[in-house]
């Protein structure tokens, strides 16, 4: 599943490749890909044709392309979705779901189009009415730690009020977005905190350490084009990212901690796994931190 850095890589690719362009024809090859647009695929296509894309924005793992009429094209990549800018002459991908041509291709050396490709079709596209600034359906999603407007002090206060386990809070999209399972484990190792640490016991400096850890690992992923644990993930031009050499705990169960040598442990957590160093990140005990 693409995590936030991959989605940001896609956003940057779209910013370069489609902003300022006017949509020509829209072809919905699979209705499931636009299931969140309730009036259906034909309505989706007719309302997007002729609109000019003015920006490429992101909130958490949602992307949206504001349009010149104040609406927006909203996208979620789900488990396996890709937004690809391809030469019009390139053969269709097996799992091509939606195709957008552009009207400005006469000025370009090579005609290109935007393709939404999704093998498992958990992702999807929708038209967000009046959603150019922020689509209403995603307004409940918190900003992510890489967002320049993320408020560290407000996050720290809200986290401590939540009275839950630390990792559970990090995965709560209404508190902070974009910190998936991998980045949560990596941030917690860097901050030397156990995943079950009760949030109300955290000091501001510890919350800052978690944020710093998240930013370090997410920023490194961004520089390298995303983590690409899912072989299906590729960026806007179809290039795979790579990242795994900078991971400290995720995928390293049974290998030595690079800080203390203790073997990294993996435990079940919310239908997934948590990876941590039992020495650097001791399990919290009542009254003793
Ligand atoms: Zn350790």
PDB file of N, CA and C in Angstrom, residues 192-273:
ATOM      1  N   UNK A 192      12.662   6.213  20.750  1.00  0.00           N
ATOM      2  CA  UNK A 192      12.893   5.267  21.846  1.00  0.00           C
ATOM      3  C   UNK A 192      11.661   5.126  22.738  1.00  0.00           C
ATOM      4  N   UNK A 193      10.510   4.964  22.101  1.00  0.00           N
ATOM      5  CA  UNK A 193       9.252   4.807  22.839  1.00  0.00           C
ATOM      6  C   UNK A 193       8.530   3.546  22.365  1.00  0.00           C
ATOM      7  N   UNK A 194       7.909   2.837  23.318  1.00  0.00           N
ATOM      8  CA  UNK A 194       7.164   1.624  23.008  1.00  0.00           C
ATOM      9  C   UNK A 194       5.825   1.976  22.358  1.00  0.00           C
ATOM     10  N   UNK A 195       5.356   1.087  21.465  1.00  0.00           N
ATOM     11  CA  UNK A 195       4.122   1.400  20.737  1.00  0.00           C
ATOM     12  C   UNK A 195       2.893   1.509  21.631  1.00  0.00           C
ATOM     13  N   UNK A 196       2.916   0.845  22.804  1.00  0.00           N
ATOM     14  CA  UNK A 196       1.746   0.864  23.697  1.00  0.00           C
ATOM     15  C   UNK A 196       1.836   1.949  24.762  1.00  0.00           C
ATOM     16  N   UNK A 197       2.836   2.802  24.685  1.00  0.00           N
ATOM     17  CA  UNK A 197       3.002   3.853  25.692  1.00  0.00           C
ATOM     18  C   UNK A 197       1.719   4.698  25.800  1.00  0.00           C
ATOM     19  N   UNK A 198       1.154   4.827  27.006  1.00  0.00           N
ATOM     20  CA  UNK A 198      -0.074   5.640  27.146  1.00  0.00           C
ATOM     21  C   UNK A 198       0.205   7.106  26.793  1.00  0.00           C
ATOM     22  N   UNK A 199      -0.616   7.665  25.911  1.00  0.00           N
ATOM     23  CA  UNK A 199      -0.313   9.011  25.410  1.00  0.00           C
ATOM     24  C   UNK A 199      -0.352  10.061  26.509  1.00  0.00           C
ATOM     25  N   UNK A 200      -1.207   9.842  27.541  1.00  0.00           N
ATOM     26  CA  UNK A 200      -1.325  10.881  28.575  1.00  0.00           C
ATOM     27  C   UNK A 200      -0.069  10.994  29.433  1.00  0.00           C
ATOM     28  N   UNK A 201       0.852  10.005  29.327  1.00  0.00           N
ATOM     29  CA  UNK A 201       2.079  10.059  30.127  1.00  0.00           C
ATOM     30  C   UNK A 201       3.235  10.714  29.363  1.00  0.00           C
ATOM     31  N   UNK A 202       2.992  11.105  28.113  1.00  0.00           N
ATOM     32  CA  UNK A 202       4.089  11.642  27.303  1.00  0.00           C
ATOM     33  C   UNK A 202       4.402  13.088  27.661  1.00  0.00           C
ATOM     34  N   UNK A 203       5.689  13.395  27.651  1.00  0.00           N
ATOM     35  CA  UNK A 203       6.109  14.787  27.812  1.00  0.00           C
ATOM     36  C   UNK A 203       6.224  15.412  26.419  1.00  0.00           C
ATOM     37  N   UNK A 204       6.125  16.739  26.386  1.00  0.00           N
ATOM     38  CA  UNK A 204       6.174  17.439  25.104  1.00  0.00           C
ATOM     39  C   UNK A 204       7.445  17.078  24.320  1.00  0.00           C
ATOM     40  N   UNK A 205       8.571  16.956  25.020  1.00  0.00           N
ATOM     41  CA  UNK A 205       9.821  16.626  24.345  1.00  0.00           C
ATOM     42  C   UNK A 205       9.771  15.256  23.677  1.00  0.00           C
ATOM     43  N   UNK A 206       9.025  14.314  24.299  1.00  0.00           N
ATOM     44  CA  UNK A 206       8.895  12.980  23.710  1.00  0.00           C
ATOM     45  C   UNK A 206       8.014  13.020  22.463  1.00  0.00           C
ATOM     46  N   UNK A 207       6.955  13.824  22.532  1.00  0.00           N
ATOM     47  CA  UNK A 207       6.111  13.978  21.344  1.00  0.00           C
ATOM     48  C   UNK A 207       6.926  14.610  20.217  1.00  0.00           C
ATOM     49  N   UNK A 208       7.726  15.607  20.567  1.00  0.00           N
ATOM     50  CA  UNK A 208       8.577  16.237  19.555  1.00  0.00           C
ATOM     51  C   UNK A 208       9.550  15.228  18.944  1.00  0.00           C
ATOM     52  N   UNK A 209      10.046  14.299  19.782  1.00  0.00           N
ATOM     53  CA  UNK A 209      10.978  13.282  19.281  1.00  0.00           C
ATOM     54  C   UNK A 209      10.271  12.334  18.307  1.00  0.00           C
ATOM     55  N   UNK A 210       9.011  12.002  18.597  1.00  0.00           N
ATOM     56  CA  UNK A 210       8.242  11.151  17.676  1.00  0.00           C
ATOM     57  C   UNK A 210       8.041  11.874  16.348  1.00  0.00           C
ATOM     58  N   UNK A 211       7.669  13.156  16.424  1.00  0.00           N
ATOM     59  CA  UNK A 211       7.471  13.942  15.193  1.00  0.00           C
ATOM     60  C   UNK A 211       8.765  14.062  14.400  1.00  0.00           C
ATOM     61  N   UNK A 212       9.865  14.304  15.126  1.00  0.00           N
ATOM     62  CA  UNK A 212      11.159  14.420  14.444  1.00  0.00           C
ATOM     63  C   UNK A 212      11.513  13.097  13.764  1.00  0.00           C
ATOM     64  N   UNK A 213      11.241  11.976  14.467  1.00  0.00           N
ATOM     65  CA  UNK A 213      11.517  10.668  13.884  1.00  0.00           C
ATOM     66  C   UNK A 213      10.675  10.416  12.649  1.00  0.00           C
ATOM     67  N   UNK A 214       9.394  10.787  12.738  1.00  0.00           N
ATOM     68  CA  UNK A 214       8.505  10.594  11.585  1.00  0.00           C
ATOM     69  C   UNK A 214       8.983  11.432  10.404  1.00  0.00           C
ATOM     70  N   UNK A 215       9.378  12.670  10.693  1.00  0.00           N
ATOM     71  CA  UNK A 215       9.822  13.556   9.595  1.00  0.00           C
ATOM     72  C   UNK A 215      11.118  13.050   8.974  1.00  0.00           C
ATOM     73  N   UNK A 216      12.012  12.508   9.809  1.00  0.00           N
ATOM     74  CA  UNK A 216      13.271  11.994   9.282  1.00  0.00           C
ATOM     75  C   UNK A 216      13.020  10.852   8.303  1.00  0.00           C
ATOM     76  N   UNK A 217      12.202   9.893   8.737  1.00  0.00           N
ATOM     77  CA  UNK A 217      12.025   8.704   7.907  1.00  0.00           C
ATOM     78  C   UNK A 217      11.134   9.003   6.703  1.00  0.00           C
ATOM     79  N   UNK A 218      10.141   9.871   6.892  1.00  0.00           N
ATOM     80  CA  UNK A 218       9.288  10.228   5.759  1.00  0.00           C
ATOM     81  C   UNK A 218      10.053  11.086   4.751  1.00  0.00           C
ATOM     82  N   UNK A 219      10.898  11.985   5.276  1.00  0.00           N
ATOM     83  CA  UNK A 219      11.694  12.824   4.386  1.00  0.00           C
ATOM     84  C   UNK A 219      12.698  12.012   3.580  1.00  0.00           C
ATOM     85  N   UNK A 220      13.288  10.999   4.240  1.00  0.00           N
ATOM     86  CA  UNK A 220      14.238  10.138   3.529  1.00  0.00           C
ATOM     87  C   UNK A 220      13.519   9.350   2.435  1.00  0.00           C
ATOM     88  N   UNK A 221      12.307   8.882   2.756  1.00  0.00           N
ATOM     89  CA  UNK A 221      11.534   8.146   1.756  1.00  0.00           C
ATOM     90  C   UNK A 221      11.202   9.036   0.566  1.00  0.00           C
ATOM     91  N   UNK A 222      10.867  10.265   0.879  1.00  0.00           N
ATOM     92  CA  UNK A 222      10.508  11.219  -0.172  1.00  0.00           C
ATOM     93  C   UNK A 222      11.683  11.459  -1.114  1.00  0.00           C
ATOM     94  N   UNK A 223      12.891  11.640  -0.530  1.00  0.00           N
ATOM     95  CA  UNK A 223      14.079  11.880  -1.351  1.00  0.00           C
ATOM     96  C   UNK A 223      14.343  10.728  -2.298  1.00  0.00           C
ATOM     97  N   UNK A 224      14.001   9.533  -1.841  1.00  0.00           N
ATOM     98  CA  UNK A 224      14.305   8.355  -2.656  1.00  0.00           C
ATOM     99  C   UNK A 224      13.136   7.915  -3.505  1.00  0.00           C
ATOM    100  N   UNK A 225      12.069   8.685  -3.474  1.00  0.00           N
ATOM    101  CA  UNK A 225      10.943   8.387  -4.354  1.00  0.00           C
ATOM    102  C   UNK A 225       9.948   7.428  -3.769  1.00  0.00           C
ATOM    103  N   UNK A 226       9.967   7.224  -2.443  1.00  0.00           N
ATOM    104  CA  UNK A 226       8.973   6.361  -1.811  1.00  0.00           C
ATOM    105  C   UNK A 226       9.571   5.048  -1.366  1.00  0.00           C
ATOM    106  N   UNK A 227       8.834   4.307  -0.541  1.00  0.00           N
ATOM    107  CA  UNK A 227       9.376   3.088   0.038  1.00  0.00           C
ATOM    108  C   UNK A 227       9.246   1.882  -0.875  1.00  0.00           C
ATOM    109  N   UNK A 228       8.150   1.838  -1.627  1.00  0.00           N
ATOM    110  CA  UNK A 228       7.967   0.761  -2.584  1.00  0.00           C
ATOM    111  C   UNK A 228       8.025  -0.624  -1.978  1.00  0.00           C
ATOM    112  N   UNK A 229       7.415  -0.830  -0.823  1.00  0.00           N
ATOM    113  CA  UNK A 229       7.326  -2.186  -0.297  1.00  0.00           C
ATOM    114  C   UNK A 229       6.359  -2.995  -1.130  1.00  0.00           C
ATOM    115  N   UNK A 230       5.372  -2.309  -1.641  1.00  0.00           N
ATOM    116  CA  UNK A 230       4.412  -2.965  -2.507  1.00  0.00           C
ATOM    117  C   UNK A 230       4.935  -2.844  -3.939  1.00  0.00           C
ATOM    118  N   UNK A 231       5.238  -3.970  -4.534  1.00  0.00           N
ATOM    119  CA  UNK A 231       5.814  -3.958  -5.872  1.00  0.00           C
ATOM    120  C   UNK A 231       4.879  -3.303  -6.887  1.00  0.00           C
ATOM    121  N   UNK A 232       3.602  -3.166  -6.527  1.00  0.00           N
ATOM    122  CA  UNK A 232       2.652  -2.557  -7.454  1.00  0.00           C
ATOM    123  C   UNK A 232       2.800  -1.050  -7.506  1.00  0.00           C
ATOM    124  N   UNK A 233       3.446  -0.491  -6.451  1.00  0.00           N
ATOM    125  CA  UNK A 233       3.505   0.956  -6.409  1.00  0.00           C
ATOM    126  C   UNK A 233       4.532   1.496  -7.383  1.00  0.00           C
ATOM    127  N   UNK A 234       4.134   2.408  -8.203  1.00  0.00           N
ATOM    128  CA  UNK A 234       5.084   3.160  -9.034  1.00  0.00           C
ATOM    129  C   UNK A 234       4.618   4.608  -9.090  1.00  0.00           C
ATOM    130  N   UNK A 235       5.514   5.523  -9.351  1.00  0.00           N
ATOM    131  CA  UNK A 235       5.144   6.934  -9.331  1.00  0.00           C
ATOM    132  C   UNK A 235       4.523   7.344 -10.659  1.00  0.00           C
ATOM    133  N   UNK A 236       4.390   8.640 -10.837  1.00  0.00           N
ATOM    134  CA  UNK A 236       3.583   9.143 -11.946  1.00  0.00           C
ATOM    135  C   UNK A 236       4.154   8.759 -13.307  1.00  0.00           C
ATOM    136  N   UNK A 237       5.436   8.516 -13.373  1.00  0.00           N
ATOM    137  CA  UNK A 237       6.015   8.091 -14.650  1.00  0.00           C
ATOM    138  C   UNK A 237       6.271   6.592 -14.718  1.00  0.00           C
ATOM    139  N   UNK A 238       5.773   5.873 -13.727  1.00  0.00           N
ATOM    140  CA  UNK A 238       5.927   4.426 -13.753  1.00  0.00           C
ATOM    141  C   UNK A 238       7.236   3.928 -13.163  1.00  0.00           C
ATOM    142  N   UNK A 239       7.986   4.820 -12.471  1.00  0.00           N
ATOM    143  CA  UNK A 239       9.260   4.404 -11.885  1.00  0.00           C
ATOM    144  C   UNK A 239       9.055   3.867 -10.475  1.00  0.00           C
ATOM    145  N   UNK A 240       9.655   2.750 -10.162  1.00  0.00           N
ATOM    146  CA  UNK A 240       9.583   2.251  -8.792  1.00  0.00           C
ATOM    147  C   UNK A 240      10.503   3.054  -7.880  1.00  0.00           C
ATOM    148  N   UNK A 241      10.055   3.286  -6.652  1.00  0.00           N
ATOM    149  CA  UNK A 241      10.937   3.908  -5.682  1.00  0.00           C
ATOM    150  C   UNK A 241      11.706   2.830  -4.940  1.00  0.00           C
ATOM    151  N   UNK A 242      12.697   3.223  -4.139  1.00  0.00           N
ATOM    152  CA  UNK A 242      13.366   2.233  -3.304  1.00  0.00           C
ATOM    153  C   UNK A 242      13.858   2.934  -2.056  1.00  0.00           C
ATOM    154  N   UNK A 243      13.914   2.231  -0.944  1.00  0.00           N
ATOM    155  CA  UNK A 243      14.108   2.947   0.302  1.00  0.00           C
ATOM    156  C   UNK A 243      14.624   2.072   1.425  1.00  0.00           C
ATOM    157  N   UNK A 244      14.537   0.746   1.317  1.00  0.00           N
ATOM    158  CA  UNK A 244      14.588  -0.113   2.494  1.00  0.00           C
ATOM    159  C   UNK A 244      15.891  -0.031   3.297  1.00  0.00           C
ATOM    160  N   UNK A 245      16.986   0.455   2.712  1.00  0.00           N
ATOM    161  CA  UNK A 245      18.237   0.440   3.478  1.00  0.00           C
ATOM    162  C   UNK A 245      18.207   1.406   4.658  1.00  0.00           C
ATOM    163  N   UNK A 246      17.282   2.377   4.661  1.00  0.00           N
ATOM    164  CA  UNK A 246      17.224   3.308   5.784  1.00  0.00           C
ATOM    165  C   UNK A 246      16.221   2.877   6.854  1.00  0.00           C
ATOM    166  N   UNK A 247      15.566   1.726   6.694  1.00  0.00           N
ATOM    167  CA  UNK A 247      14.637   1.266   7.719  1.00  0.00           C
ATOM    168  C   UNK A 247      15.406   0.621   8.878  1.00  0.00           C
ATOM    169  N   UNK A 248      15.010   0.963  10.109  1.00  0.00           N
ATOM    170  CA  UNK A 248      15.721   0.469  11.293  1.00  0.00           C
ATOM    171  C   UNK A 248      15.016  -0.723  11.943  1.00  0.00           C
ATOM    172  N   UNK A 249      13.701  -0.770  11.905  1.00  0.00           N
ATOM    173  CA  UNK A 249      12.982  -1.872  12.553  1.00  0.00           C
ATOM    174  C   UNK A 249      12.018  -2.606  11.617  1.00  0.00           C
ATOM    175  N   UNK A 250      11.337  -1.856  10.749  1.00  0.00           N
ATOM    176  CA  UNK A 250      10.322  -2.486   9.917  1.00  0.00           C
ATOM    177  C   UNK A 250      10.972  -3.533   9.005  1.00  0.00           C
ATOM    178  N   UNK A 251      10.438  -4.753   9.035  1.00  0.00           N
ATOM    179  CA  UNK A 251      10.983  -5.819   8.204  1.00  0.00           C
ATOM    180  C   UNK A 251      12.297  -6.385   8.720  1.00  0.00           C
ATOM    181  N   UNK A 252      12.709  -6.021   9.969  1.00  0.00           N
ATOM    182  CA  UNK A 252      13.998  -6.474  10.496  1.00  0.00           C
ATOM    183  C   UNK A 252      13.848  -7.373  11.721  1.00  0.00           C
ATOM    184  N   UNK A 253      12.697  -8.012  11.903  1.00  0.00           N
ATOM    185  CA  UNK A 253      12.501  -8.897  13.056  1.00  0.00           C
ATOM    186  C   UNK A 253      13.597  -9.952  13.095  1.00  0.00           C
ATOM    187  N   UNK A 254      14.219 -10.135  14.284  1.00  0.00           N
ATOM    188  CA  UNK A 254      15.278 -11.127  14.450  1.00  0.00           C
ATOM    189  C   UNK A 254      16.657 -10.609  14.085  1.00  0.00           C
ATOM    190  N   UNK A 255      16.734  -9.403  13.531  1.00  0.00           N
ATOM    191  CA  UNK A 255      18.033  -8.809  13.221  1.00  0.00           C
ATOM    192  C   UNK A 255      18.430  -7.852  14.350  1.00  0.00           C
ATOM    193  N   UNK A 256      19.753  -7.587  14.540  1.00  0.00           N
ATOM    194  CA  UNK A 256      20.166  -6.752  15.669  1.00  0.00           C
ATOM    195  C   UNK A 256      19.783  -5.284  15.501  1.00  0.00           C
ATOM    196  N   UNK A 257      19.338  -4.681  16.599  1.00  0.00           N
ATOM    197  CA  UNK A 257      19.097  -3.231  16.653  1.00  0.00           C
ATOM    198  C   UNK A 257      20.395  -2.511  16.311  1.00  0.00           C
ATOM    199  N   UNK A 258      20.345  -1.527  15.424  1.00  0.00           N
ATOM    200  CA  UNK A 258      21.557  -0.817  15.019  1.00  0.00           C
ATOM    201  C   UNK A 258      22.049   0.140  16.099  1.00  0.00           C
ATOM    202  N   UNK A 259      21.277   0.284  17.177  1.00  0.00           N
ATOM    203  CA  UNK A 259      21.707   1.147  18.275  1.00  0.00           C
ATOM    204  C   UNK A 259      22.308   0.335  19.419  1.00  0.00           C
ATOM    205  N   UNK A 260      21.715  -0.845  19.734  1.00  0.00           N
ATOM    206  CA  UNK A 260      22.171  -1.567  20.928  1.00  0.00           C
ATOM    207  C   UNK A 260      22.463  -3.048  20.681  1.00  0.00           C
ATOM    208  N   UNK A 261      22.120  -3.575  19.525  1.00  0.00           N
ATOM    209  CA  UNK A 261      22.440  -4.972  19.218  1.00  0.00           C
ATOM    210  C   UNK A 261      21.384  -5.980  19.631  1.00  0.00           C
ATOM    211  N   UNK A 262      20.405  -5.572  20.439  1.00  0.00           N
ATOM    212  CA  UNK A 262      19.308  -6.472  20.824  1.00  0.00           C
ATOM    213  C   UNK A 262      18.501  -6.838  19.573  1.00  0.00           C
ATOM    214  N   UNK A 263      17.990  -8.077  19.533  1.00  0.00           N
ATOM    215  CA  UNK A 263      17.255  -8.492  18.345  1.00  0.00           C
ATOM    216  C   UNK A 263      15.902  -7.779  18.258  1.00  0.00           C
ATOM    217  N   UNK A 264      15.609  -7.260  17.081  1.00  0.00           N
ATOM    218  CA  UNK A 264      14.338  -6.569  16.836  1.00  0.00           C
ATOM    219  C   UNK A 264      13.193  -7.574  16.949  1.00  0.00           C
ATOM    220  N   UNK A 265      12.112  -7.159  17.607  1.00  0.00           N
ATOM    221  CA  UNK A 265      10.958  -8.030  17.827  1.00  0.00           C
ATOM    222  C   UNK A 265       9.769  -7.553  16.996  1.00  0.00           C
ATOM    223  N   UNK A 266       8.962  -8.527  16.595  1.00  0.00           N
ATOM    224  CA  UNK A 266       7.741  -8.210  15.849  1.00  0.00           C
ATOM    225  C   UNK A 266       6.562  -8.787  16.609  1.00  0.00           C
ATOM    226  N   UNK A 267       5.550  -7.971  16.864  1.00  0.00           N
ATOM    227  CA  UNK A 267       4.359  -8.437  17.583  1.00  0.00           C
ATOM    228  C   UNK A 267       3.108  -8.057  16.812  1.00  0.00           C
ATOM    229  N   UNK A 268       2.037  -8.871  16.941  1.00  0.00           N
ATOM    230  CA  UNK A 268       0.776  -8.505  16.283  1.00  0.00           C
ATOM    231  C   UNK A 268       0.241  -7.194  16.862  1.00  0.00           C
ATOM    232  N   UNK A 269      -0.318  -6.370  15.987  1.00  0.00           N
ATOM    233  CA  UNK A 269      -0.861  -5.078  16.427  1.00  0.00           C
ATOM    234  C   UNK A 269      -1.954  -4.644  15.466  1.00  0.00           C
ATOM    235  N   UNK A 270      -3.193  -4.527  15.928  1.00  0.00           N
ATOM    236  CA  UNK A 270      -4.306  -4.038  15.114  1.00  0.00           C
ATOM    237  C   UNK A 270      -4.334  -4.701  13.729  1.00  0.00           C
ATOM    238  N   UNK A 271      -4.355  -6.003  13.681  1.00  0.00           N
ATOM    239  CA  UNK A 271      -4.377  -6.783  12.435  1.00  0.00           C
ATOM    240  C   UNK A 271      -3.123  -6.611  11.587  1.00  0.00           C
ATOM    241  N   UNK A 272      -2.102  -5.967  12.142  1.00  0.00           N
ATOM    242  CA  UNK A 272      -0.835  -5.827  11.436  1.00  0.00           C
ATOM    243  C   UNK A 272       0.264  -6.277  12.388  1.00  0.00           C
ATOM    244  N   UNK A 273       1.439  -5.649  12.270  1.00  0.00           N
ATOM    245  CA  UNK A 273       2.546  -5.971  13.161  1.00  0.00           C
ATOM    246  C   UNK A 273       3.180  -4.694  13.663  1.00  0.00           C
TER     247      UNK A 273
END
